[in-house]
Short mmCIF file of C-alpha atoms in Angstrom, two decimals:
data_model
loop_
_atom_site.label_atom_id
_atom_site.label_comp_id
_atom_site.label_asym_id
_atom_site.label_seq_id
_atom_site.Cartn_x
_atom_site.Cartn_y
_atom_site.Cartn_z
CA MET A 253 144.73 116.88 112.11
CA THR A 254 144.60 120.91 111.34
CA ASP A 255 144.90 123.41 113.97
CA PRO A 256 141.49 124.69 114.60
CA TYR A 257 142.66 128.34 115.13
CA LYS A 258 143.83 128.04 111.94
CA VAL A 259 140.76 127.05 110.24
CA LEU A 260 139.65 129.69 111.96
CA GLY A 261 141.76 132.65 111.21
CA VAL A 262 142.37 133.20 114.44
CA SER A 263 145.40 133.33 117.16
CA PRO A 264 144.76 131.14 120.31
CA SER A 265 144.85 134.35 122.04
CA ALA A 266 141.46 135.23 120.65
CA SER A 267 138.45 135.44 123.12
CA ASP A 268 135.51 133.97 122.89
CA GLU A 269 133.85 136.47 121.63
CA GLU A 270 136.03 136.56 119.04
CA VAL A 271 136.53 132.58 117.95
CA LYS A 272 132.32 133.60 118.09
CA LYS A 273 132.68 136.25 115.40
CA ALA A 274 135.51 134.39 113.21
CA TYR A 275 133.08 131.74 113.49
CA ARG A 276 129.96 133.23 111.95
CA GLU A 277 131.53 134.63 109.65
CA LEU A 278 132.90 131.64 107.84
CA ALA A 279 129.31 130.03 108.68
CA ARG A 280 127.84 132.67 106.81
CA LYS A 281 130.29 132.08 104.19
CA TYR A 282 129.90 128.85 103.27
CA HIS A 283 125.99 127.89 104.47
CA PRO A 284 124.48 125.44 102.12
CA ASP A 285 121.89 127.76 101.65
CA HIS A 286 124.29 129.83 99.38
CA TYR A 287 125.47 126.82 97.28
CA GLN A 288 121.74 125.19 96.57
CA ASN A 289 121.37 123.94 92.88
CA ASP A 290 125.58 124.92 92.62
CA PRO A 291 127.70 122.20 91.83
CA LEU A 292 129.93 123.04 94.37
CA SER A 293 127.62 122.84 97.09
CA ASP A 294 129.13 119.55 98.22
CA LEU A 295 132.86 121.07 98.51
CA ALA A 296 131.69 123.87 100.12
CA GLU A 297 129.63 121.05 102.88
CA GLU A 298 132.88 120.05 103.58
CA LYS A 299 133.85 123.53 104.17
CA MET A 300 130.61 124.30 106.53
CA LYS A 301 132.14 120.70 108.52
CA GLU A 302 135.52 121.69 108.70
CA ILE A 303 134.89 124.90 110.12
CA THR A 304 132.47 123.41 112.43
CA ALA A 305 134.57 121.11 113.83
CA ALA A 306 137.36 123.50 115.00
CA TYR A 307 134.77 126.12 116.36
CA ASP A 308 133.36 122.90 118.50
CA GLN A 309 137.08 121.49 119.38
CA ILE A 310 138.27 125.11 120.49
CA MET A 311 135.15 125.60 122.65
CA ASP A 312 135.46 121.99 124.11
CA MET A 313 139.16 123.06 125.65
CA ARG A 314 138.07 126.20 126.39
CA ARG A 315 135.53 124.45 128.58
CA GLY A 316 137.75 121.95 129.70
CA GLY A 317 140.56 124.71 131.36
CA ARG A 318 137.50 125.80 133.19
CA SER A 319 135.41 124.37 136.45
CA GLY A 320 132.38 125.74 138.21
CA CYS A 321 131.16 127.46 136.06
CA SER A 322 127.74 125.33 135.68
CA SER A 323 124.65 127.59 134.68
CA ASP A 324 126.78 129.62 132.13
CA ALA A 325 128.01 126.37 130.40
CA GLY A 326 124.80 124.83 130.65
CA GLN A 327 123.88 127.61 127.68
CA SER A 328 126.70 127.25 125.84
CA GLN A 329 126.36 124.18 126.02
CA PHE A 330 122.79 124.14 124.53
CA SER A 331 124.16 126.46 121.59
CA ASP A 332 126.13 123.81 120.07
CA ILE A 333 124.00 121.09 120.51
CA ARG A 334 121.44 122.89 118.60
CA ARG A 335 124.02 123.60 116.28
CA MET A 336 125.36 120.80 115.54
CA ILE A 337 121.56 119.03 115.33
CA ASN A 338 121.34 121.47 111.93
CA ASN A 339 125.08 119.61 110.37
CA ASN A 340 122.71 117.00 111.00
CA ARG A 341 125.16 115.64 114.04
CA ILE A 342 122.49 114.07 115.61
CA ALA A 343 124.31 111.33 117.88
CA GLU A 344 126.83 114.01 119.61
CA ALA A 345 124.52 115.83 120.07
CA GLU A 346 121.82 113.16 122.26
CA GLU A 347 124.34 112.39 124.24
CA LEU A 348 125.24 115.39 124.62
CA LEU A 349 121.34 116.51 125.23
CA ASP A 350 121.19 113.27 127.75
CA GLY A 351 124.44 114.19 130.11
CA VAL A 352 122.56 117.62 131.54
CA PRO A 353 121.30 116.93 134.44
CA GLN A 354 117.33 117.05 135.21
CA SER A 355 117.75 119.88 137.48
CA SER A 356 118.54 122.08 134.38
CA ARG A 357 116.56 120.91 132.10
CA ASP A 358 114.91 123.26 130.04
CA ALA A 359 112.80 123.97 127.85
CA GLU A 360 115.20 124.47 124.86
CA TRP A 361 116.63 121.24 126.12
CA TYR A 362 113.03 119.61 125.60
CA PHE A 363 113.34 121.25 121.63
CA LEU A 364 116.43 119.90 120.98
CA LYS A 365 115.38 116.92 122.21
CA GLY A 366 111.85 116.50 120.26
CA SER A 367 114.21 117.97 117.42
CA VAL A 368 117.18 115.33 117.50
CA PHE A 369 113.69 112.59 117.83
CA TYR A 370 111.92 114.68 115.02
CA THR A 371 115.08 113.65 112.64
CA ARG A 372 115.85 110.54 113.44
CA GLY A 373 111.97 109.71 112.96
CA TRP A 374 110.46 109.24 116.33
CA LEU A 375 107.71 111.41 115.98
CA ASP A 376 105.63 110.12 119.27
CA GLU A 377 108.59 111.31 121.45
CA ALA A 378 109.12 114.63 119.56
CA TYR A 379 105.44 115.76 120.20
CA ARG A 380 105.95 115.10 123.85
CA HIS A 381 109.22 116.51 124.09
CA PHE A 382 107.90 119.73 121.66
CA ASN A 383 104.73 120.45 123.61
CA GLN A 384 106.77 119.78 127.52
CA ALA A 385 109.12 123.12 125.83
CA VAL A 386 105.70 125.05 125.38
CA GLN A 387 104.95 124.54 128.80
CA MET A 388 107.55 125.88 129.85
CA ASN A 389 108.03 128.77 127.64
CA PRO A 390 104.52 129.86 126.18
CA ASN A 391 106.51 133.06 124.59
CA ASN A 392 108.93 130.56 122.17
CA GLN A 393 107.42 131.46 118.34
CA GLU A 394 110.09 128.95 117.52
CA TYR A 395 109.01 125.95 119.82
CA ARG A 396 105.59 126.85 119.34
CA MET A 397 105.66 126.88 115.88
CA ALA A 398 106.98 123.74 115.97
CA LEU A 399 104.29 121.53 118.06
CA GLN A 400 102.13 123.57 115.43
CA GLN A 401 103.18 121.70 113.06
CA MET A 402 103.03 118.74 114.42
CA SER A 403 99.78 118.90 115.72
CA TRP A 404 98.11 119.84 112.24
CA GLN A 405 99.72 116.39 111.14
CA ARG A 406 98.81 114.17 114.14
CA SER A 407 94.98 115.66 113.04
CA HIS A 408 94.66 115.81 109.81
CA GLY A 409 97.23 112.68 108.83
CA SER A 410 99.01 115.85 106.30
CA ASN A 411 100.86 118.92 105.84
CA PRO A 412 98.72 122.86 104.96
CA GLY A 413 98.70 122.85 101.55
CA SER A 414 100.05 119.86 100.52
CA MET A 415 97.15 117.69 98.60
CA PRO A 416 97.64 117.27 94.36
CA GLY A 417 96.06 119.81 92.50
CA GLY A 418 95.24 121.96 95.22
CA GLY A 419 92.36 119.84 96.82
CA MET A 420 89.83 119.61 94.05
CA TYR A 421 90.23 116.00 94.69
CA CYS A 422 87.16 115.28 96.82
CA SER A 423 88.39 113.60 100.01
CA PRO A 424 89.05 110.11 100.70
CA CYS A 425 86.36 110.02 103.83
CA ASN A 426 83.92 110.78 101.51
CA PHE A 427 80.98 108.07 102.30
CA CYS A 428 80.27 106.91 98.76
CA THR A 429 83.49 107.35 97.72
CA SER A 430 84.76 105.01 100.29
CA MET A 431 82.01 102.33 99.17
CA ILE A 432 83.54 102.11 95.49
CA CYS A 433 86.37 102.05 97.05
CA ALA A 434 85.52 98.68 99.81
CA ASP A 435 83.73 97.19 96.18
CA CYS A 436 87.27 97.46 94.45
CA CYS A 437 89.23 96.42 97.16
CA CYS A 438 87.17 93.03 96.77
CA HIS A 439 87.56 91.94 92.79
CA CYS A 440 90.21 93.71 91.10
CA MET A 441 93.31 92.43 92.28
CA GLY A 442 91.60 88.69 92.99
CA GLY A 443 90.91 89.65 95.80
CA ARG A 444 93.99 88.37 97.77
CA GLY A 445 95.46 91.71 98.62
CA CYS A 446 97.70 90.21 101.75
CA PHE A 447 99.34 87.11 103.50
CA MET B 965 104.76 93.80 104.60
CA PHE B 966 100.82 94.12 105.42
CA GLY B 967 99.04 95.30 102.87
CA TYR B 968 97.86 98.52 103.69
CA VAL B 969 100.21 100.35 101.36
CA ARG B 970 97.62 99.95 98.69
CA PRO B 971 96.55 103.17 95.97
CA PHE B 972 92.60 104.37 96.52
CA LYS B 973 90.42 103.68 93.05
CA PRO B 974 88.33 106.37 92.39
CA GLU B 975 91.34 108.30 92.18
CA LEU B 976 93.30 106.57 90.08
CA ARG B 977 93.18 106.89 86.33
CA MET B 978 92.28 104.61 84.30
CA LYS B 979 95.92 104.04 82.52
CA GLU B 980 97.24 104.26 86.25
CA TYR B 981 95.19 101.62 87.42
CA GLU B 982 95.74 99.35 84.18
CA ALA B 983 99.70 99.87 85.12
CA TYR B 984 99.46 99.28 88.43
CA LYS B 985 96.98 96.35 87.65
CA ALA B 986 99.77 95.20 85.31
CA VAL B 987 102.97 95.58 88.14
CA TYR B 988 101.05 93.15 90.22
CA CYS B 989 100.20 90.70 87.85
CA GLY B 990 103.49 91.06 86.37
CA LEU B 991 104.66 90.13 90.04
CA CYS B 992 102.56 86.86 90.40
CA LYS B 993 103.77 85.52 86.94
CA GLU B 994 107.37 85.48 88.20
CA LEU B 995 106.87 84.27 91.65
CA GLY B 996 104.63 81.10 90.02
CA ARG B 997 107.80 81.26 87.50
CA GLN B 998 110.46 81.06 90.68
CA TYR B 999 108.36 79.60 93.19
CA GLY B 1000 105.37 77.63 92.26
CA ILE B 1001 102.44 78.35 92.13
CA PHE B 1002 101.54 78.53 96.27
CA ALA B 1003 104.30 81.65 95.82
CA ARG B 1004 101.68 83.65 94.14
CA PHE B 1005 99.06 83.37 96.58
CA THR B 1006 100.91 84.51 99.04
CA LEU B 1007 101.66 88.61 96.61
CA SER B 1008 100.61 91.56 98.63
CA TYR B 1009 99.99 95.74 97.88
CA ASP B 1010 103.13 96.58 100.18
CA PHE B 1011 105.91 94.15 97.23
CA THR B 1012 103.29 95.34 94.25
CA PHE B 1013 104.87 99.38 95.78
CA LEU B 1014 107.78 98.87 96.50
CA ALA B 1015 108.17 97.16 92.49
CA ILE B 1016 106.80 100.87 91.62
CA LEU B 1017 109.64 102.19 93.26
CA SER B 1018 112.41 99.78 92.08
CA MET B 1019 110.76 100.62 88.92
CA ALA B 1020 111.31 104.15 89.00
CA PHE B 1021 114.31 104.38 89.75
CA GLN B 1022 115.50 102.39 86.28
CA LYS B 1023 116.72 104.04 83.93
CA THR B 1024 114.91 101.69 81.30
CA ALA B 1025 111.89 101.36 80.23
CA PRO B 1026 109.87 98.12 81.86
CA ASP B 1027 107.96 96.08 79.28
CA PHE B 1028 104.63 95.10 79.24
CA SER B 1029 102.92 91.73 77.54
CA LYS B 1030 99.87 90.03 77.73
CA ILE B 1031 99.55 87.06 80.13
CA ARG B 1032 96.31 84.11 81.51
CA CYS B 1033 95.22 84.68 85.00
CA LEU B 1034 95.33 82.04 86.50
CA ILE B 1035 92.33 82.90 88.42
CA ASN B 1036 90.51 83.71 84.85
CA PRO B 1037 92.30 82.09 82.26
CA LEU B 1038 89.40 82.67 79.82
CA LYS B 1039 90.46 86.08 79.98
CA LYS B 1040 94.04 88.22 79.25
CA CYS B 1041 95.90 91.21 81.03
CA SER B 1042 98.51 92.94 80.98
CA ALA B 1043 101.82 92.04 83.32
CA CYS B 1044 104.61 94.55 83.42
CA ARG B 1045 108.40 92.93 83.86
CA GLN B 1046 111.73 94.31 84.22
CA ASN B 1047 114.69 92.48 84.15
CA GLY B 1048 116.32 92.58 87.83
CA VAL B 1049 114.03 94.55 89.08
CA THR B 1050 111.05 91.76 88.54
CA GLU B 1051 112.56 89.17 89.78
CA ARG B 1052 114.41 90.61 92.76
CA ILE B 1053 111.02 91.38 94.34
CA ALA B 1054 109.64 88.07 93.99
CA SER B 1055 112.64 87.27 96.03
CA GLN B 1056 112.74 89.76 98.78
CA ALA B 1057 109.14 88.32 99.47
CA MET B 1058 109.25 84.85 99.53
CA ILE B 1059 112.39 86.01 102.17
CA THR B 1060 109.73 88.03 103.99
CA LEU B 1061 107.22 85.91 104.31
CA TYR B 1062 109.91 82.90 105.87
CA HIS B 1063 110.44 86.01 108.11
CA LYS B 1064 106.29 86.49 109.61
CA CYS B 1065 105.89 82.25 109.43
CA ARG B 1066 109.42 82.31 111.71
CA ASP B 1067 107.90 84.58 114.03
CA GLN B 1068 104.28 83.31 113.96
CA LEU B 1069 105.41 79.31 114.79
CA LEU B 1070 106.96 80.91 117.69
CA ASP B 1071 104.25 83.78 118.82
CA GLU B 1072 100.23 81.21 117.94
CA ASN B 1073 98.76 78.11 120.47
CA TRP B 1074 99.00 75.07 118.47
CA LEU B 1075 95.89 75.29 117.09
CA ALA B 1076 96.90 78.88 115.50
CA ARG B 1077 99.79 77.99 114.78
CA LEU B 1078 98.73 74.43 112.34
CA PRO B 1079 98.42 76.63 108.89
CA VAL B 1080 101.63 78.29 109.31
CA SER B 1081 102.79 74.67 110.03
CA LEU B 1082 101.57 72.71 107.37
CA SER B 1083 103.31 75.90 105.33
CA PHE B 1084 106.12 76.01 106.31
CA PRO B 1085 108.01 73.60 104.78
CA PHE B 1086 107.13 75.34 101.99
CA VAL B 1087 108.50 78.50 102.76
CA ARG B 1088 111.64 77.71 103.81
CA TRP B 1089 111.78 75.97 100.71
CA CYS B 1090 111.72 79.03 99.11
CA TRP B 1091 113.52 80.86 100.78
CA GLN B 1092 116.29 78.56 100.75
CA LYS B 1093 116.01 79.60 97.35
CA ALA B 1094 115.74 83.32 97.67
CA ARG B 1095 117.98 84.31 100.32
CA GLN B 1096 121.05 82.71 97.40
CA LYS B 1097 119.51 85.15 95.48
CA GLU B 1098 119.35 88.15 97.95
CA PRO B 1099 121.44 87.22 100.62
CA GLN B 1100 121.70 91.17 101.56
CA TYR B 1101 117.97 91.60 101.77
CA ASP B 1102 117.86 88.53 103.99
CA CYS B 1103 120.72 89.75 106.09
CA PHE B 1104 118.38 93.28 106.92
CA ALA B 1105 115.38 91.12 107.73
CA ALA B 1106 116.84 88.99 109.95
CA ASP B 1107 118.35 91.92 111.82
CA MET B 1108 114.91 92.86 112.11
CA MET B 1109 113.36 90.09 113.36
CA GLN B 1110 115.77 89.79 116.44
CA ASN B 1111 115.77 93.89 117.16
CA GLN B 1112 111.83 92.84 116.78
CA GLN B 1113 111.75 90.68 119.15
CA LEU B 1114 114.48 92.83 121.97
CA ALA B 1115 111.68 96.02 121.34
CA GLU B 1116 108.93 93.46 122.63
CA SER B 1117 110.88 91.96 125.22
CA ARG B 1118 111.54 95.77 126.61
CA LEU B 1119 107.61 96.26 126.12
CA SER B 1120 108.39 99.90 124.34
CA GLY B 1121 106.46 102.96 123.03
CA PRO B 1122 105.64 102.68 119.53
CA ASP B 1123 108.60 104.91 118.54
CA PRO B 1124 111.10 101.87 119.33
CA ALA B 1125 108.78 99.67 118.76
CA ALA B 1126 108.23 100.69 115.27
CA GLU B 1127 112.17 101.09 114.80
CA PRO B 1128 113.05 97.71 113.52
CA THR B 1129 110.72 97.70 110.68
CA ALA B 1130 111.49 101.25 110.30
CA HIS B 1131 114.99 101.27 109.58
CA PHE B 1132 115.13 97.21 107.43
CA LEU B 1133 112.89 99.08 104.83
CA SER B 1134 115.17 102.73 105.38
CA GLN B 1135 117.41 100.27 104.14
CA ILE B 1136 115.95 98.87 101.98
CA CYS B 1137 114.64 102.35 99.93
CA GLU B 1138 117.93 103.28 99.49
CA THR B 1139 119.46 101.13 97.89
CA LEU B 1140 116.58 101.56 95.12
CA SER B 1141 118.55 104.61 93.71
CA ASP B 1142 122.29 105.91 92.85
CA ASP B 1143 122.19 108.59 92.78
CA PRO B 1144 123.67 110.24 96.84
CA ASP B 1145 120.38 113.03 97.19
CA GLN B 1146 117.55 110.36 96.01
CA LYS B 1147 119.02 107.60 98.45
CA ARG B 1148 118.63 110.44 101.12
CA VAL B 1149 115.48 111.28 100.01
CA LEU B 1150 114.65 106.92 100.33
CA ALA B 1151 116.09 107.07 103.51
CA ARG B 1152 114.18 108.61 104.91
CA PHE B 1153 110.72 107.90 102.73
CA GLY B 1154 111.66 104.30 103.63
CA TYR B 1155 111.90 104.33 107.46
CA LEU B 1156 108.40 106.39 107.40
CA LEU B 1157 107.21 103.87 105.29
CA GLY B 1158 107.70 101.24 107.46
CA ARG B 1159 107.25 103.04 110.79
CA TYR B 1160 103.58 103.36 109.30
CA ILE B 1161 103.33 99.30 108.06
CA TYR B 1162 104.20 98.58 111.97
CA LEU B 1163 101.44 101.43 113.53
CA SER B 1164 99.12 99.93 111.08
CA ASP B 1165 98.72 96.26 111.77
CA ALA B 1166 99.72 97.45 115.37
CA LEU B 1167 96.79 99.36 115.05
CA ASP B 1168 94.47 96.19 113.49
CA ASP B 1169 95.35 94.09 115.88
CA LEU B 1170 94.90 95.81 118.96
CA GLU B 1171 92.19 93.55 120.53
CA LYS B 1172 93.51 90.13 118.84
CA ASP B 1173 96.92 91.17 121.03
CA ALA B 1174 95.13 92.53 124.31
CA LYS B 1175 93.08 89.17 124.33
CA LYS B 1176 96.11 86.85 123.30
CA HIS B 1177 98.29 89.22 125.70
CA ARG B 1178 100.74 89.43 123.27
CA PHE B 1179 102.94 92.32 123.28
CA ASN B 1180 101.35 95.97 121.33
CA PRO B 1181 103.11 99.39 121.41
CA PHE B 1182 99.67 100.80 122.16
CA LEU B 1183 98.77 99.58 125.14
CA GLN B 1184 101.78 100.06 126.81
CA ARG B 1185 100.21 103.08 127.84
CA TYR B 1186 95.92 102.61 127.26
CA THR B 1187 93.50 100.36 127.42
CA VAL B 1188 91.61 98.44 124.42
CA SER B 1189 88.83 100.21 126.32
CA GLU B 1190 90.90 103.27 127.26
CA LEU B 1191 91.53 103.62 123.37
CA LYS B 1192 88.07 103.28 122.16
CA SER B 1193 86.79 105.63 124.49
CA VAL B 1194 88.15 108.08 122.83
CA SER B 1195 88.40 106.51 118.85
CA TYR B 1196 91.72 105.51 119.64
CA SER B 1197 93.63 108.86 119.28
CA PRO B 1198 96.68 107.93 120.48
CA ALA B 1199 97.01 105.81 117.68
CA VAL B 1200 95.18 107.12 114.59
CA GLU B 1201 97.74 111.11 115.46
CA SER B 1202 100.92 108.41 115.37
CA ILE B 1203 99.90 106.89 112.07
CA HIS B 1204 98.72 110.90 110.84
CA GLY B 1205 102.18 112.05 112.20
CA THR B 1206 103.37 109.31 110.32
CA ILE B 1207 101.79 110.20 106.97
CA ALA B 1208 102.78 114.22 107.44
CA GLU B 1209 105.81 113.80 107.60
CA LEU B 1210 105.82 110.81 104.93
CA GLU B 1211 104.69 113.18 101.96
CA LYS B 1212 107.54 115.65 102.53
CA ALA B 1213 110.36 112.59 102.18
CA PHE B 1214 107.77 111.85 98.93
CA SER B 1215 107.41 115.75 97.05
CA LEU B 1216 111.31 115.55 97.22
CA LEU B 1217 111.61 112.18 94.92
CA ASN B 1218 111.62 112.00 91.30
CA LEU B 1219 109.86 109.02 90.19
CA ASN B 1220 109.95 110.02 86.68
CA ASP B 1221 106.32 107.95 84.79
CA TRP B 1222 105.66 106.64 88.46
CA GLN B 1223 104.85 109.74 89.45
CA PRO B 1224 100.89 109.63 90.31
CA ILE B 1225 100.78 106.47 90.81
CA ALA B 1226 103.22 107.04 93.49
CA GLU B 1227 100.95 110.17 95.00
CA ASN B 1228 97.73 108.14 94.93
CA ILE B 1229 99.19 105.89 97.08
CA VAL B 1230 101.00 108.06 99.53
CA TYR B 1231 98.16 110.50 99.29
CA TYR B 1232 94.79 108.41 99.66
CA GLY B 1233 95.79 105.47 99.96
CA LEU B 1234 97.20 105.12 102.64
CA LYS B 1235 94.93 107.13 104.49
CA GLN B 1236 92.31 105.44 103.52
CA SER B 1237 93.94 101.84 104.66
CA LEU B 1238 93.70 104.09 108.49
CA GLN B 1239 90.13 104.31 107.87
CA ASN B 1240 89.35 100.66 106.53
CA ILE B 1241 91.27 99.72 109.99
CA LEU B 1242 88.89 102.36 112.29
CA ARG B 1243 85.81 100.87 110.26
CA LYS B 1244 86.38 97.14 110.58
CA LYS B 1245 87.02 97.91 114.72
CA GLU B 1246 82.94 99.60 113.99
CA LYS B 1247 82.40 96.29 112.65
CA ILE B 1248 83.23 94.67 115.27
CA GLU B 1249 81.39 96.96 117.88
#
């Protein structure tokens, strides 16, 4: 395996701050947003993965070397997990999240766990966790946005402003159209729609 | 699959309705050709949608022809078929039917399973024929049934209980395109579609499951009367949330000529099916 310090272009004696800074600069350079519709976007993505893996490896090595700094490590562990989720490394992120003891599960933990569920398509659990995150930290804009979006979806069955034709069609709940539909369901397919 | 994925006819244009009906008729005819006349009566709307989704990713246009309908032989109707797709979906429908029947044989009491028992030898014969053509699909379906039993034995809530069906459809949809990006979108779309079908069926069967003491994901935390008193909102919200996410994945799919019909099904049909389930419950009261 290649040397993670080489990948990030820093010396092994660099401080955590310096490693983080190098990582951020490279990540910005290879960010997928820069490569949208670019024929080389897959290569940029590869590069991005390599950088993230190197950064995670360095941070893991350094954290393993230290002992007895639980609260601090808890915080930085969450930012790593956040990055993993952003890079679609869901299984790893979930494993780390589940390893966090109950006592240190704060609003951020619930938000990240909710994000993992959301990515997997476990929408009920995602909603429950976002809700808990907002309850624990009502001032966080990001948590509130996530919860609001899901609340809208759960009550409307759609996303704000997503209907084709910009709302020209009438609602399928409309009584008259429903009657037509009930009628058509009976005869259009010979009345044998399901098993 | 259970027939919850269907178009909302008042919003379909005539040409879209004709095309949808032609796919249905084409599939029905193909079932008859491969598996005999009785197989034709097992066709569901869900597989018609799957056929449309499959056709949308083919590089050639499908063939339309006139056929005589079994129900009304005097009238000719259009049938749409596409080499490779129509045969495949017909076989997949038979495999699904077999696994569903097998599940019912384990489940129900003696009298309730009588019709299934009587038709089972025929269904089994169809399955043996179909699985040779679609071995991978049969593996996926068998896995799904096994995981479903496991999830039920653990008395899971909606998320884990819907997982086997959702994962199954995710695998099936993912194979429809060769494009890696569309594959990713299809995998999520299929997952959410499977989740929608499973949760809709669970809501539909709520009372029946409670009466027969069968597993139902929505009855793990609430009773039927509790759910009824809040207009089934925990279940309706789960299904609404699923439809909304499904729409987001759908808007990243490129379905060419089939886009308008698929849009009708995704944006209106799914919600209409949910309304139909709820209306049926009101009538029972």
